[in-house]
C-alpha positions as CSV (number, residue, x, y, z in Angstrom):
1,M,70.8,-22.5,54.9
2,K,67.8,-21.1,53.4
3,K,69.1,-21.9,49.9
4,N,69.7,-25.5,51.1
5,M,66.2,-25.8,52.4
6,L,64.8,-24.7,49.1
7,M,67.0,-27.2,47.0
8,L,65.8,-30.1,49.5
9,L,62.1,-29.1,49.0
10,A,62.7,-29.2,45.2
11,L,64.2,-32.6,45.3
12,V,61.4,-33.8,47.4
13,L,58.9,-32.4,45.0
14,I,60.7,-33.9,42.0
15,F,60.8,-37.4,43.7
16,S,57.1,-37.2,44.5
17,V,56.2,-36.5,40.8
18,F,58.5,-39.2,39.5
19,A,57.0,-41.7,42.1
20,A,53.5,-40.8,41.0
21,A,54.3,-41.3,37.4
22,C,55.9,-44.6,38.0
23,G,52.9,-45.7,40.1
24,S,50.5,-44.9,37.4
25,K,52.3,-47.0,34.7
26,P,51.4,-50.4,36.4
27,G,47.8,-49.4,36.7
28,A,47.7,-48.4,33.1
29,G,49.3,-51.6,32.1
30,T,46.9,-53.7,34.3
31,T,44.0,-51.9,32.6
32,N,45.3,-52.7,29.1
33,N,46.1,-56.2,29.9
34,A,42.6,-56.7,31.2
35,A,41.2,-55.3,28.2
36,G,43.4,-57.4,26.0
37,G,42.5,-60.5,28.0
38,A,38.9,-59.9,27.7
39,A,39.2,-59.3,23.9
40,G,41.2,-62.4,23.3
41,K,39.1,-64.7,25.4
42,E,36.9,-67.1,23.4
43,E,33.2,-67.5,24.1
44,P,32.6,-70.9,25.6
45,K,31.5,-73.3,23.1
46,K,27.7,-73.9,23.0
47,A,27.4,-77.7,23.1
48,L,24.1,-79.2,22.5
49,K,22.7,-82.7,22.6
50,I,19.8,-83.5,20.3
51,G,18.0,-86.8,20.5
52,A,16.3,-88.6,17.6
53,T,15.1,-91.9,16.7
54,A,17.5,-93.8,14.5
55,G,17.0,-93.5,10.9
56,P,15.6,-90.5,8.9
57,Y,15.3,-88.1,11.9
58,S,18.8,-88.7,13.3
59,D,19.9,-88.3,9.7
60,M,18.0,-85.0,9.4
61,V,19.8,-83.7,12.6
62,S,23.1,-85.1,11.6
63,K,23.0,-83.9,7.9
64,A,20.9,-80.7,8.0
65,I,20.6,-79.4,11.5
66,K,24.1,-80.1,12.8
67,P,26.2,-78.5,10.1
68,L,24.0,-75.5,9.9
69,M,23.9,-74.9,13.7
70,E,27.7,-75.4,13.7
71,K,28.1,-72.4,11.5
72,K,26.3,-70.4,14.4
73,G,29.0,-71.4,16.8
74,Y,27.5,-74.6,18.2
75,T,28.7,-78.0,18.6
76,I,25.9,-80.7,18.2
77,E,26.0,-84.3,19.5
78,V,23.3,-86.6,18.1
79,V,21.8,-89.1,20.4
80,E,20.0,-92.0,18.8
81,F,17.0,-93.8,20.3
82,N,15.2,-97.0,19.2
83,D,11.9,-96.2,21.0
84,Y,9.4,-93.5,21.5
85,V,9.7,-93.3,25.3
86,Q,13.3,-92.5,26.1
87,P,13.9,-89.3,24.0
88,N,11.3,-87.3,26.0
89,K,12.4,-88.6,29.3
90,A,15.9,-87.8,28.5
91,L,14.9,-84.3,27.4
92,A,12.9,-83.7,30.6
93,S,15.7,-84.9,32.7
94,G,18.2,-82.5,31.1
95,S,20.4,-85.2,29.3
96,L,19.1,-83.6,26.0
97,N,18.7,-80.0,25.0
98,A,16.1,-80.9,22.3
99,N,14.6,-83.9,20.4
100,L,13.2,-84.7,17.0
101,F,11.0,-87.8,16.6
102,Q,7.4,-87.2,17.5
103,H,4.2,-85.3,16.3
104,V,2.2,-82.9,18.4
105,L,-0.4,-85.3,19.4
106,Y,2.0,-87.8,20.8
107,L,4.0,-85.1,22.6
108,K,0.9,-83.8,24.4
109,K,-0.3,-87.2,25.4
110,F,3.1,-88.4,26.6
111,A,3.8,-85.1,28.4
112,E,0.5,-85.2,30.2
113,D,0.7,-88.8,31.1
114,N,4.3,-88.4,32.4
115,K,3.9,-85.0,33.9
116,L,6.6,-83.4,31.8
117,D,6.9,-79.8,30.7
118,L,7.9,-79.9,27.1
119,K,7.1,-77.7,24.0
120,E,7.3,-77.9,20.3
121,V,9.5,-75.3,18.5
122,I,8.6,-75.9,14.9
123,S,7.4,-78.9,12.6
124,V,9.6,-80.3,10.0
125,P,9.4,-82.3,6.8
126,T,8.1,-85.7,7.7
127,A,8.1,-89.2,6.1
128,P,4.5,-90.4,5.7
129,M,2.9,-93.6,7.2
130,G,2.3,-96.3,4.5
131,L,0.3,-99.5,4.2
132,Y,2.7,-102.1,3.1
133,S,2.2,-105.7,1.9
134,K,4.2,-108.4,0.1
135,K,1.2,-110.5,-0.2
136,F,-1.1,-108.1,-2.1
137,K,-0.3,-105.9,-5.0
138,S,-3.3,-103.5,-4.6
139,L,-5.9,-102.5,-2.2
140,N,-8.5,-104.4,-4.2
141,D,-6.6,-107.6,-3.6
142,I,-6.8,-107.5,0.2
143,K,-8.8,-110.6,1.4
144,E,-11.3,-110.9,4.4
145,G,-9.6,-111.9,7.6
146,S,-6.3,-110.6,6.6
147,A,-3.7,-109.9,9.4
148,L,-2.8,-106.3,9.8
149,T,-0.1,-104.9,12.1
150,I,-0.2,-101.3,13.5
151,S,1.5,-99.1,16.0
152,N,0.3,-99.7,19.6
153,D,1.0,-96.1,20.9
154,A,-2.3,-94.2,21.0
155,A,-1.4,-91.3,18.7
156,N,0.1,-93.4,16.0
157,L,-2.8,-95.9,16.2
158,Y,-5.4,-93.2,15.7
159,R,-3.4,-92.1,12.7
160,S,-3.3,-95.6,11.4
161,L,-7.0,-96.0,11.8
162,L,-7.6,-92.7,9.9
163,L,-5.6,-94.0,7.0
164,L,-7.6,-97.3,7.0
165,Q,-10.8,-95.3,7.1
166,D,-9.7,-93.1,4.1
167,I,-9.2,-96.0,2.0
168,G,-12.5,-97.7,3.2
169,L,-11.0,-100.6,5.1
170,V,-12.6,-99.5,8.4
171,K,-15.0,-97.0,9.8
172,M,-14.3,-95.3,13.1
173,K,-16.6,-94.2,15.8
174,K,-17.3,-90.4,15.5
175,D,-16.5,-89.8,19.1
176,A,-13.0,-91.5,19.0
177,D,-10.5,-89.6,21.0
178,P,-7.3,-89.1,19.1
179,A,-5.1,-89.1,22.2
180,K,-6.7,-92.5,23.5
181,A,-7.5,-94.3,20.4
182,S,-7.5,-98.1,20.2
183,E,-8.9,-100.8,18.0
184,K,-12.0,-100.6,20.0
185,D,-12.9,-97.3,18.3
186,I,-13.4,-99.2,15.1
187,E,-17.2,-99.3,14.4
188,E,-17.1,-101.2,11.2
189,N,-14.6,-103.5,9.8
190,P,-16.1,-105.0,6.6
191,K,-13.1,-107.2,5.7
192,K,-12.8,-108.4,9.3
193,L,-9.1,-107.5,9.5
194,N,-7.3,-109.2,12.2
195,I,-5.6,-106.1,13.8
196,K,-2.5,-106.5,15.9
197,P,-1.0,-103.5,17.6
198,L,2.8,-103.8,18.1
199,E,5.7,-101.5,19.1
200,A,6.4,-99.2,16.1
201,A,10.0,-100.3,15.9
202,Q,8.8,-103.9,15.2
203,L,6.6,-103.0,12.4
204,P,9.0,-103.2,9.4
205,R,9.8,-106.8,10.3
206,T,6.2,-107.6,10.1
207,V,5.9,-106.8,6.5
208,D,7.3,-110.2,5.7
209,S,5.3,-112.2,8.4
210,S,1.9,-110.4,8.2
211,D,-0.5,-109.8,5.3
212,L,-0.5,-106.1,5.9
213,A,1.5,-103.6,7.9
214,L,1.0,-99.9,8.6
215,V,4.5,-98.6,9.1
216,P,5.4,-95.0,10.2
217,G,7.7,-93.4,7.7
218,N,10.7,-93.1,10.0
219,F,10.8,-96.7,10.8
220,A,10.1,-97.6,7.2
221,L,13.1,-95.6,6.1
222,A,15.2,-96.8,9.0
223,A,14.5,-100.4,7.7
224,K,15.5,-99.4,4.2
225,M,12.0,-99.7,2.9
226,D,11.0,-97.8,-0.2
227,L,8.1,-95.3,0.6
228,T,6.9,-95.6,-3.0
229,S,6.3,-99.3,-2.7
230,A,3.4,-98.8,-0.2
231,L,0.0,-99.6,-1.3
232,K,-1.1,-96.4,0.2
233,L,0.5,-93.4,1.7
234,E,-1.3,-91.2,4.0
235,N,-2.5,-87.7,3.4
236,M,-0.7,-86.2,6.4
237,A,-2.5,-83.7,8.7
238,E,-0.3,-80.9,10.2
239,N,-0.7,-82.4,13.6
240,Y,0.9,-85.5,12.5
241,R,4.1,-83.8,11.2
242,N,7.2,-84.2,13.4
243,V,8.4,-81.5,15.6
244,L,11.5,-80.3,17.2
245,V,10.9,-80.2,21.0
246,V,12.5,-78.5,23.9
247,N,11.8,-78.1,27.6
248,T,9.2,-75.4,28.0
249,K,11.5,-73.3,30.1
250,D,14.0,-73.1,27.0
251,I,11.2,-72.2,24.5
252,D,12.4,-68.5,24.4
253,S,16.1,-69.2,24.7
254,Q,18.6,-68.2,22.1
255,M,19.2,-71.9,21.5
256,A,15.5,-72.5,20.5
257,K,15.6,-69.3,18.4
258,D,18.7,-70.4,16.5
259,L,17.2,-74.0,16.0
260,K,13.9,-72.5,14.5
261,E,15.9,-70.0,12.4
262,T,18.1,-73.0,11.1
263,I,15.1,-75.1,10.1
264,Q,13.4,-72.3,8.4
265,S,16.4,-71.4,6.2
266,K,16.8,-72.0,2.5
267,D,19.8,-74.1,3.2
268,F,17.8,-76.5,5.4
269,E,15.1,-76.7,2.6
270,K,17.7,-77.3,0.0
271,I,19.2,-80.3,2.0
272,M,15.6,-81.7,2.4
273,D,15.1,-81.5,-1.3
274,E,18.3,-83.2,-2.2
275,Q,18.6,-85.9,0.6
276,F,15.1,-86.3,2.0
277,K,13.0,-86.9,-1.2
278,G,9.4,-88.0,-0.6
279,F,9.1,-86.3,2.7
280,S,5.9,-84.3,3.1
281,K,6.7,-80.6,3.9
282,P,4.8,-78.5,6.5
283,Q,2.5,-75.7,5.5
284,W,4.9,-73.1,6.6
285,M,7.5,-74.4,4.1
286,T,5.2,-74.8,1.2
287,G,3.2,-71.6,1.9
288,K,-0.1,-73.5,1.5
């Protein structure tokens, strides 16, 4: 009897060890599957929407920023605009992750007026504004009373007036505010130019209908105009170079860091040199 009891206990012990071993296998298998699942799971794609005005800056995003960012694992959708208002509103609303179309002065003024919290990331090579005419072949040919079309947004209007002042066609008031400039800030207009402020997008079409037109570089290129045909191109100040912009809350994000790194890369500069000839490079790129 005692012998039978010992045999029974032995069998119970063997069964317990076997059951424990079998119970441990599913646990081990579950752990391995979880690890394998985590390792095999792909990171979600980082899809970004970048807005830009139609023409050279949407081209800059499409031809330079997009392919280089895609190498970093992003997918980029370029959203084109035909005005200077909607890109910032779309960015602030979250419809865009970034935009590229404006300089810092315009950005600050627009953000202040519309109570938007936007911030520039970095400046980019920018097409210069130019004074164009199909009626006059040189600055010396410009006649008194000639009609001149210019941008009607404050920042670009001030920029236009500075160009006119540089070539001696007007003299501005010393206290003119760059953010609120208008034709009323002209102190002297020796040739009595008839200045007509218009939406910037309309300016290329006025080259045929007006005596003179001051056209921002992006709209000139979008209209297939030759920058070198201008009577005069501006000497661009740094605060008139276009900037990549994000919402301020995203300024320290990995997205913003990757965009900045992309624009600062040698590959980006190479594309600029090959496909965006005539664009004025910012000081950080030239080292000046």
